[in-house]
């Protein structure tokens, strides 16, 4: 018998299946690629910036962010480095050193003005002590009301004005007798606006008499000297005249 002829049906089926697989893979690949392309076409923004930062802005427009005010712009413009905000009445003495008191009352003239007075001394020229005035005076202000003060009177000792010392005898804390040289001098009184530090008047010369030994005295143990304080009556008389 003649040998059976070889059939190509298995090869055809194999080729058909292989073609179908290739087509299926191609379609899957196309779908995957389509999904990837779609994802790339619509990315989520991660920063807000101009699409073309090199493009010049149109006339009359400004796309730049508004600058935030710097710290120096937010602070008041003050050219005096010695200006301070006082916390206590004693700090108003900074005016006598050329300073300003930012939270002091503005000076609008002598009528109704409140005033403080301070003085230094020959042995402590850079230290200022408060000088009291009568509470019955219209310009008197309590220490707690220092922000109502608009005038500061500065009593500065005149260099070389010391007089002949007066010898005064006292008992020290140990009961020992000590001799203290009590010395007179003169002061110049100048009035300043507390808020601006501007000179607004002269109060003339005020003496610091030492013709009588005081009941109590503060002295330097090294030099055994004590300097008399400016006369309170003369200070009030000068304030009365200036603020009347």
PDB file of C-alpha atoms in Angstrom:
ATOM      1  CA  UNK A   1       0.000   0.000   0.000  1.00  0.00           C
ATOM      2  CA  UNK A   2       1.299   3.435  -0.712  1.00  0.00           C
ATOM      3  CA  UNK A   3       2.517   5.372   2.415  1.00  0.00           C
ATOM      4  CA  UNK A   4      -0.014   7.891   3.878  1.00  0.00           C
ATOM      5  CA  UNK A   5       0.391  11.491   2.832  1.00  0.00           C
ATOM      6  CA  UNK A   6       1.660  13.908   5.523  1.00  0.00           C
ATOM      7  CA  UNK A   7      -0.979  16.373   6.855  1.00  0.00           C
ATOM      8  CA  UNK A   8      -0.248  20.107   7.379  1.00  0.00           C
ATOM      9  CA  UNK A   9      -3.276  20.685   9.575  1.00  0.00           C
ATOM     10  CA  UNK A  10      -1.213  20.685  12.811  1.00  0.00           C
ATOM     11  CA  UNK A  11       1.174  23.248  11.364  1.00  0.00           C
ATOM     12  CA  UNK A  12      -1.680  25.418  10.198  1.00  0.00           C
ATOM     13  CA  UNK A  13      -3.329  25.221  13.620  1.00  0.00           C
ATOM     14  CA  UNK A  14      -0.024  26.029  15.315  1.00  0.00           C
ATOM     15  CA  UNK A  15       0.575  29.001  13.060  1.00  0.00           C
ATOM     16  CA  UNK A  16      -2.966  30.215  13.613  1.00  0.00           C
ATOM     17  CA  UNK A  17      -2.626  29.946  17.364  1.00  0.00           C
ATOM     18  CA  UNK A  18       0.744  31.643  17.255  1.00  0.00           C
ATOM     19  CA  UNK A  19      -0.674  34.463  15.130  1.00  0.00           C
ATOM     20  CA  UNK A  20      -3.563  34.882  17.545  1.00  0.00           C
ATOM     21  CA  UNK A  21      -1.133  35.092  20.472  1.00  0.00           C
ATOM     22  CA  UNK A  22       0.954  37.668  18.668  1.00  0.00           C
ATOM     23  CA  UNK A  23      -2.141  39.725  17.872  1.00  0.00           C
ATOM     24  CA  UNK A  24      -3.327  39.420  21.482  1.00  0.00           C
ATOM     25  CA  UNK A  25       0.056  40.494  22.834  1.00  0.00           C
ATOM     26  CA  UNK A  26       0.126  43.371  20.400  1.00  0.00           C
ATOM     27  CA  UNK A  27      -3.313  44.487  21.515  1.00  0.00           C
ATOM     28  CA  UNK A  28      -2.332  44.176  25.199  1.00  0.00           C
ATOM     29  CA  UNK A  29       0.861  46.064  24.575  1.00  0.00           C
ATOM     30  CA  UNK A  30      -1.077  48.756  22.770  1.00  0.00           C
ATOM     31  CA  UNK A  31      -3.513  49.032  25.649  1.00  0.00           C
ATOM     32  CA  UNK A  32      -0.693  49.221  28.183  1.00  0.00           C
ATOM     33  CA  UNK A  33       1.091  51.797  26.087  1.00  0.00           C
ATOM     34  CA  UNK A  34      -2.139  53.749  25.709  1.00  0.00           C
ATOM     35  CA  UNK A  35      -2.615  53.791  29.460  1.00  0.00           C
ATOM     36  CA  UNK A  36       0.955  54.903  29.992  1.00  0.00           C
ATOM     37  CA  UNK A  37       0.613  57.636  27.394  1.00  0.00           C
ATOM     38  CA  UNK A  38      -2.617  58.810  28.964  1.00  0.00           C
ATOM     39  CA  UNK A  39      -0.968  58.945  32.393  1.00  0.00           C
ATOM     40  CA  UNK A  40       1.918  61.022  31.024  1.00  0.00           C
ATOM     41  CA  UNK A  41      -0.371  63.439  29.244  1.00  0.00           C
ATOM     42  CA  UNK A  42      -2.135  64.567  32.432  1.00  0.00           C
ATOM     43  CA  UNK A  43       0.461  64.760  35.260  1.00  0.00           C
ATOM     44  CA  UNK A  44      -0.569  66.269  38.586  1.00  0.00           C
ATOM     45  CA  UNK A  45       1.082  69.659  39.215  1.00  0.00           C
ATOM     46  CA  UNK A  46       3.577  69.763  42.072  1.00  0.00           C
ATOM     47  CA  UNK A  47       4.418  73.484  41.917  1.00  0.00           C
ATOM     48  CA  UNK A  48       2.706  76.642  40.741  1.00  0.00           C
ATOM     49  CA  UNK A  49       5.033  78.355  38.320  1.00  0.00           C
ATOM     50  CA  UNK A  50       4.596  80.090  34.951  1.00  0.00           C
ATOM     51  CA  UNK A  51       4.453  77.670  32.014  1.00  0.00           C
ATOM     52  CA  UNK A  52       7.138  79.718  30.286  1.00  0.00           C
ATOM     53  CA  UNK A  53       9.255  81.537  32.931  1.00  0.00           C
ATOM     54  CA  UNK A  54      11.477  83.094  30.296  1.00  0.00           C
ATOM     55  CA  UNK A  55       8.596  84.912  28.595  1.00  0.00           C
ATOM     56  CA  UNK A  56       8.619  88.636  29.277  1.00  0.00           C
ATOM     57  CA  UNK A  57       5.504  89.909  31.064  1.00  0.00           C
ATOM     58  CA  UNK A  58       3.052  92.017  29.168  1.00  0.00           C
ATOM     59  CA  UNK A  59       3.221  95.775  29.746  1.00  0.00           C
ATOM     60  CA  UNK A  60       1.282  96.823  32.820  1.00  0.00           C
ATOM     61  CA  UNK A  61       1.327  93.358  34.379  1.00  0.00           C
ATOM     62  CA  UNK A  62       3.508  91.855  37.080  1.00  0.00           C
ATOM     63  CA  UNK A  63       3.358  88.134  37.688  1.00  0.00           C
ATOM     64  CA  UNK A  64       5.971  88.143  40.441  1.00  0.00           C
ATOM     65  CA  UNK A  65       4.917  87.432  44.007  1.00  0.00           C
ATOM     66  CA  UNK A  66       4.372  90.465  46.189  1.00  0.00           C
ATOM     67  CA  UNK A  67       7.307  90.898  48.585  1.00  0.00           C
ATOM     68  CA  UNK A  68       6.531  90.557  52.259  1.00  0.00           C
ATOM     69  CA  UNK A  69       7.450  93.588  54.373  1.00  0.00           C
ATOM     70  CA  UNK A  70      10.794  93.145  56.065  1.00  0.00           C
ATOM     71  CA  UNK A  71      11.204  93.441  59.811  1.00  0.00           C
ATOM     72  CA  UNK A  72      12.881  96.840  59.497  1.00  0.00           C
ATOM     73  CA  UNK A  73       9.907  98.160  57.487  1.00  0.00           C
ATOM     74  CA  UNK A  74       7.474  97.074  60.183  1.00  0.00           C
ATOM     75  CA  UNK A  75       9.400  98.868  62.905  1.00  0.00           C
ATOM     76  CA  UNK A  76       8.968 102.625  63.443  1.00  0.00           C
ATOM     77  CA  UNK A  77      11.605 104.750  61.814  1.00  0.00           C
ATOM     78  CA  UNK A  78      13.728 106.056  64.678  1.00  0.00           C
ATOM     79  CA  UNK A  79      17.133 107.578  64.088  1.00  0.00           C
ATOM     80  CA  UNK A  80      18.053 107.803  67.783  1.00  0.00           C
ATOM     81  CA  UNK A  81      19.851 104.648  68.901  1.00  0.00           C
ATOM     82  CA  UNK A  82      19.400 105.693  72.541  1.00  0.00           C
ATOM     83  CA  UNK A  83      15.595 105.692  72.425  1.00  0.00           C
ATOM     84  CA  UNK A  84      14.064 103.384  75.053  1.00  0.00           C
ATOM     85  CA  UNK A  85      10.656 102.245  76.231  1.00  0.00           C
ATOM     86  CA  UNK A  86      10.590 103.041  79.933  1.00  0.00           C
ATOM     87  CA  UNK A  87       9.347 100.484  82.439  1.00  0.00           C
ATOM     88  CA  UNK A  88       9.943 102.567  85.575  1.00  0.00           C
ATOM     89  CA  UNK A  89       9.914 106.256  86.427  1.00  0.00           C
ATOM     90  CA  UNK A  90      13.685 106.248  87.046  1.00  0.00           C
ATOM     91  CA  UNK A  91      14.332 105.257  83.417  1.00  0.00           C
ATOM     92  CA  UNK A  92      13.184 108.699  82.251  1.00  0.00           C
ATOM     93  CA  UNK A  93      16.627 109.916  83.351  1.00  0.00           C
ATOM     94  CA  UNK A  94      17.880 108.509  80.013  1.00  0.00           C
ATOM     95  CA  UNK A  95      16.780 111.852  78.532  1.00  0.00           C
ATOM     96  CA  UNK A  96      19.623 113.519  80.463  1.00  0.00           C
ATOM     97  CA  UNK A  97      22.078 111.315  78.545  1.00  0.00           C
ATOM     98  CA  UNK A  98      20.645 112.275  75.162  1.00  0.00           C
ATOM     99  CA  UNK A  99      18.013 109.557  74.933  1.00  0.00           C
ATOM    100  CA  UNK A 100      14.318 109.497  74.125  1.00  0.00           C
ATOM    101  CA  UNK A 101      11.407 107.853  75.951  1.00  0.00           C
ATOM    102  CA  UNK A 102       9.193 106.222  73.347  1.00  0.00           C
ATOM    103  CA  UNK A 103       6.211 105.754  75.676  1.00  0.00           C
ATOM    104  CA  UNK A 104       6.372 109.212  77.276  1.00  0.00           C
ATOM    105  CA  UNK A 105       3.611 111.754  76.747  1.00  0.00           C
ATOM    106  CA  UNK A 106       4.156 114.205  73.865  1.00  0.00           C
ATOM    107  CA  UNK A 107       5.060 117.758  74.829  1.00  0.00           C
ATOM    108  CA  UNK A 108       2.394 120.180  73.591  1.00  0.00           C
ATOM    109  CA  UNK A 109       3.390 123.211  75.601  1.00  0.00           C
ATOM    110  CA  UNK A 110       3.730 124.054  79.288  1.00  0.00           C
ATOM    111  CA  UNK A 111       0.007 124.053  80.049  1.00  0.00           C
ATOM    112  CA  UNK A 112      -0.937 120.820  81.826  1.00  0.00           C
ATOM    113  CA  UNK A 113       2.506 119.246  81.337  1.00  0.00           C
ATOM    114  CA  UNK A 114       3.822 116.772  83.908  1.00  0.00           C
ATOM    115  CA  UNK A 115       7.515 116.875  84.798  1.00  0.00           C
ATOM    116  CA  UNK A 116      10.306 114.933  86.475  1.00  0.00           C
ATOM    117  CA  UNK A 117      13.713 116.238  87.560  1.00  0.00           C
ATOM    118  CA  UNK A 118      17.021 114.378  87.867  1.00  0.00           C
ATOM    119  CA  UNK A 119      20.530 115.382  88.947  1.00  0.00           C
ATOM    120  CA  UNK A 120      24.040 113.941  88.937  1.00  0.00           C
ATOM    121  CA  UNK A 121      26.845 114.728  91.370  1.00  0.00           C
ATOM    122  CA  UNK A 122      30.581 115.564  91.217  1.00  0.00           C
ATOM    123  CA  UNK A 123      31.595 112.089  92.368  1.00  0.00           C
ATOM    124  CA  UNK A 124      29.050 110.302  90.140  1.00  0.00           C
ATOM    125  CA  UNK A 125      28.633 112.372  86.966  1.00  0.00           C
ATOM    126  CA  UNK A 126      27.128 109.515  84.932  1.00  0.00           C
ATOM    127  CA  UNK A 127      24.543 108.549  87.562  1.00  0.00           C
ATOM    128  CA  UNK A 128      21.224 110.380  87.845  1.00  0.00           C
ATOM    129  CA  UNK A 129      19.018 110.544  90.932  1.00  0.00           C
ATOM    130  CA  UNK A 130      15.405 111.674  91.078  1.00  0.00           C
ATOM    131  CA  UNK A 131      14.592 115.026  92.688  1.00  0.00           C
ATOM    132  CA  UNK A 132      11.246 115.209  94.472  1.00  0.00           C
ATOM    133  CA  UNK A 133       8.800 118.092  94.140  1.00  0.00           C
ATOM    134  CA  UNK A 134       5.701 118.935  96.129  1.00  0.00           C
ATOM    135  CA  UNK A 135       2.635 116.849  95.316  1.00  0.00           C
ATOM    136  CA  UNK A 136       0.579 120.042  95.328  1.00  0.00           C
ATOM    137  CA  UNK A 137       2.271 121.265  92.142  1.00  0.00           C
ATOM    138  CA  UNK A 138       0.212 120.933  88.929  1.00  0.00           C
ATOM    139  CA  UNK A 139       3.169 119.328  87.132  1.00  0.00           C
ATOM    140  CA  UNK A 140       3.645 116.651  89.822  1.00  0.00           C
ATOM    141  CA  UNK A 141       3.303 113.040  88.680  1.00  0.00           C
ATOM    142  CA  UNK A 142       3.418 109.865  90.752  1.00  0.00           C
ATOM    143  CA  UNK A 143       6.072 107.293  89.951  1.00  0.00           C
ATOM    144  CA  UNK A 144       3.368 104.937  88.665  1.00  0.00           C
ATOM    145  CA  UNK A 145       2.147 107.628  86.243  1.00  0.00           C
ATOM    146  CA  UNK A 146       5.483 108.139  84.501  1.00  0.00           C
ATOM    147  CA  UNK A 147       3.913 107.711  81.049  1.00  0.00           C
ATOM    148  CA  UNK A 148       2.021 110.982  81.569  1.00  0.00           C
ATOM    149  CA  UNK A 149       5.311 112.906  81.936  1.00  0.00           C
ATOM    150  CA  UNK A 150       6.308 115.038  78.953  1.00  0.00           C
ATOM    151  CA  UNK A 151       9.069 117.221  80.496  1.00  0.00           C
ATOM    152  CA  UNK A 152      12.341 116.132  82.065  1.00  0.00           C
ATOM    153  CA  UNK A 153      14.526 118.608  83.935  1.00  0.00           C
ATOM    154  CA  UNK A 154      18.217 117.673  84.048  1.00  0.00           C
ATOM    155  CA  UNK A 155      20.443 119.195  86.739  1.00  0.00           C
ATOM    156  CA  UNK A 156      24.073 118.840  85.708  1.00  0.00           C
ATOM    157  CA  UNK A 157      26.854 119.800  88.099  1.00  0.00           C
ATOM    158  CA  UNK A 158      29.093 122.643  86.963  1.00  0.00           C
ATOM    159  CA  UNK A 159      32.685 121.397  86.764  1.00  0.00           C
ATOM    160  CA  UNK A 160      34.959 123.124  89.287  1.00  0.00           C
ATOM    161  CA  UNK A 161      32.070 124.678  91.238  1.00  0.00           C
ATOM    162  CA  UNK A 162      32.801 122.822  94.495  1.00  0.00           C
ATOM    163  CA  UNK A 163      33.036 125.051  97.524  1.00  0.00           C
ATOM    164  CA  UNK A 164      35.127 124.791 100.667  1.00  0.00           C
ATOM    165  CA  UNK A 165      34.127 121.650 102.594  1.00  0.00           C
ATOM    166  CA  UNK A 166      32.242 121.862 105.859  1.00  0.00           C
ATOM    167  CA  UNK A 167      33.429 119.323 108.426  1.00  0.00           C
ATOM    168  CA  UNK A 168      30.564 117.374 109.959  1.00  0.00           C
ATOM    169  CA  UNK A 169      30.868 114.789 112.728  1.00  0.00           C
ATOM    170  CA  UNK A 170      28.700 111.683 112.857  1.00  0.00           C
ATOM    171  CA  UNK A 171      28.460 108.277 114.505  1.00  0.00           C
ATOM    172  CA  UNK A 172      28.868 105.391 112.081  1.00  0.00           C
ATOM    173  CA  UNK A 173      27.028 102.061 112.324  1.00  0.00           C
ATOM    174  CA  UNK A 174      29.648 100.777 114.772  1.00  0.00           C
ATOM    175  CA  UNK A 175      29.217 103.784 117.048  1.00  0.00           C
ATOM    176  CA  UNK A 176      32.575 105.299 116.063  1.00  0.00           C
ATOM    177  CA  UNK A 177      32.839 109.039 115.514  1.00  0.00           C
ATOM    178  CA  UNK A 178      33.682 109.952 111.899  1.00  0.00           C
ATOM    179  CA  UNK A 179      34.283 113.302 110.218  1.00  0.00           C
ATOM    180  CA  UNK A 180      32.741 113.858 106.791  1.00  0.00           C
ATOM    181  CA  UNK A 181      33.620 116.714 104.442  1.00  0.00           C
ATOM    182  CA  UNK A 182      30.278 118.156 103.264  1.00  0.00           C
ATOM    183  CA  UNK A 183      30.780 120.044  99.966  1.00  0.00           C
ATOM    184  CA  UNK A 184      28.587 122.550  98.135  1.00  0.00           C
ATOM    185  CA  UNK A 185      28.391 123.060  94.350  1.00  0.00           C
ATOM    186  CA  UNK A 186      26.272 124.544  91.544  1.00  0.00           C
ATOM    187  CA  UNK A 187      24.081 122.976  88.859  1.00  0.00           C
ATOM    188  CA  UNK A 188      22.662 124.045  85.500  1.00  0.00           C
ATOM    189  CA  UNK A 189      19.031 123.087  84.909  1.00  0.00           C
ATOM    190  CA  UNK A 190      17.902 122.244  81.359  1.00  0.00           C
ATOM    191  CA  UNK A 191      14.435 121.151  80.257  1.00  0.00           C
ATOM    192  CA  UNK A 192      13.868 118.512  77.575  1.00  0.00           C
ATOM    193  CA  UNK A 193      10.838 116.988  75.864  1.00  0.00           C
ATOM    194  CA  UNK A 194      10.775 113.424  77.216  1.00  0.00           C
ATOM    195  CA  UNK A 195       9.469 111.784  74.044  1.00  0.00           C
ATOM    196  CA  UNK A 196      11.831 113.438  71.547  1.00  0.00           C
ATOM    197  CA  UNK A 197      14.818 114.422  73.706  1.00  0.00           C
ATOM    198  CA  UNK A 198      14.623 117.936  72.258  1.00  0.00           C
ATOM    199  CA  UNK A 199      15.799 120.816  74.421  1.00  0.00           C
ATOM    200  CA  UNK A 200      12.821 123.045  75.188  1.00  0.00           C
ATOM    201  CA  UNK A 201      14.112 125.488  77.821  1.00  0.00           C
ATOM    202  CA  UNK A 202      16.703 126.610  80.367  1.00  0.00           C
ATOM    203  CA  UNK A 203      16.073 126.665  84.089  1.00  0.00           C
ATOM    204  CA  UNK A 204      19.129 128.681  85.054  1.00  0.00           C
ATOM    205  CA  UNK A 205      21.565 127.874  87.849  1.00  0.00           C
ATOM    206  CA  UNK A 206      20.573 125.972  90.977  1.00  0.00           C
ATOM    207  CA  UNK A 207      22.830 125.937  94.014  1.00  0.00           C
ATOM    208  CA  UNK A 208      23.561 122.938  96.220  1.00  0.00           C
ATOM    209  CA  UNK A 209      24.255 124.593  99.596  1.00  0.00           C
ATOM    210  CA  UNK A 210      26.284 122.914 102.350  1.00  0.00           C
ATOM    211  CA  UNK A 211      26.125 125.576 105.035  1.00  0.00           C
ATOM    212  CA  UNK A 212      24.559 123.214 107.576  1.00  0.00           C
ATOM    213  CA  UNK A 213      25.346 119.613 108.385  1.00  0.00           C
ATOM    214  CA  UNK A 214      22.326 117.394 107.627  1.00  0.00           C
ATOM    215  CA  UNK A 215      20.829 115.069 110.224  1.00  0.00           C
ATOM    216  CA  UNK A 216      21.668 112.053 108.069  1.00  0.00           C
ATOM    217  CA  UNK A 217      24.360 111.869 105.444  1.00  0.00           C
ATOM    218  CA  UNK A 218      25.593 109.484 102.769  1.00  0.00           C
ATOM    219  CA  UNK A 219      29.323 109.637 102.143  1.00  0.00           C
ATOM    220  CA  UNK A 220      32.183 107.927 100.353  1.00  0.00           C
ATOM    221  CA  UNK A 221      34.138 105.795 102.842  1.00  0.00           C
ATOM    222  CA  UNK A 222      37.321 106.050 100.770  1.00  0.00           C
ATOM    223  CA  UNK A 223      37.366 109.859 100.495  1.00  0.00           C
ATOM    224  CA  UNK A 224      35.134 110.694 103.497  1.00  0.00           C
ATOM    225  CA  UNK A 225      33.366 113.251 101.277  1.00  0.00           C
ATOM    226  CA  UNK A 226      29.707 113.965 100.672  1.00  0.00           C
ATOM    227  CA  UNK A 227      28.253 116.394  98.116  1.00  0.00           C
ATOM    228  CA  UNK A 228      25.177 118.473  98.854  1.00  0.00           C
ATOM    229  CA  UNK A 229      22.064 117.957  96.707  1.00  0.00           C
ATOM    230  CA  UNK A 230      20.526 120.765  94.622  1.00  0.00           C
ATOM    231  CA  UNK A 231      18.107 122.935  96.578  1.00  0.00           C
ATOM    232  CA  UNK A 232      14.552 121.602  96.219  1.00  0.00           C
ATOM    233  CA  UNK A 233      12.998 125.051  96.577  1.00  0.00           C
ATOM    234  CA  UNK A 234      15.094 126.400  93.686  1.00  0.00           C
ATOM    235  CA  UNK A 235      14.111 123.436  91.504  1.00  0.00           C
ATOM    236  CA  UNK A 236      10.422 124.017  92.152  1.00  0.00           C
ATOM    237  CA  UNK A 237      10.786 127.742  91.488  1.00  0.00           C
ATOM    238  CA  UNK A 238      12.399 127.000  88.106  1.00  0.00           C
ATOM    239  CA  UNK A 239       9.679 124.494  87.215  1.00  0.00           C
ATOM    240  CA  UNK A 240       6.974 126.963  88.267  1.00  0.00           C
ATOM    241  CA  UNK A 241       8.413 129.600  85.965  1.00  0.00           C
ATOM    242  CA  UNK A 242       8.896 127.328  82.963  1.00  0.00           C
ATOM    243  CA  UNK A 243       5.559 125.483  83.176  1.00  0.00           C
ATOM    244  CA  UNK A 244       3.384 128.433  84.141  1.00  0.00           C
TER     245      UNK A 244
END
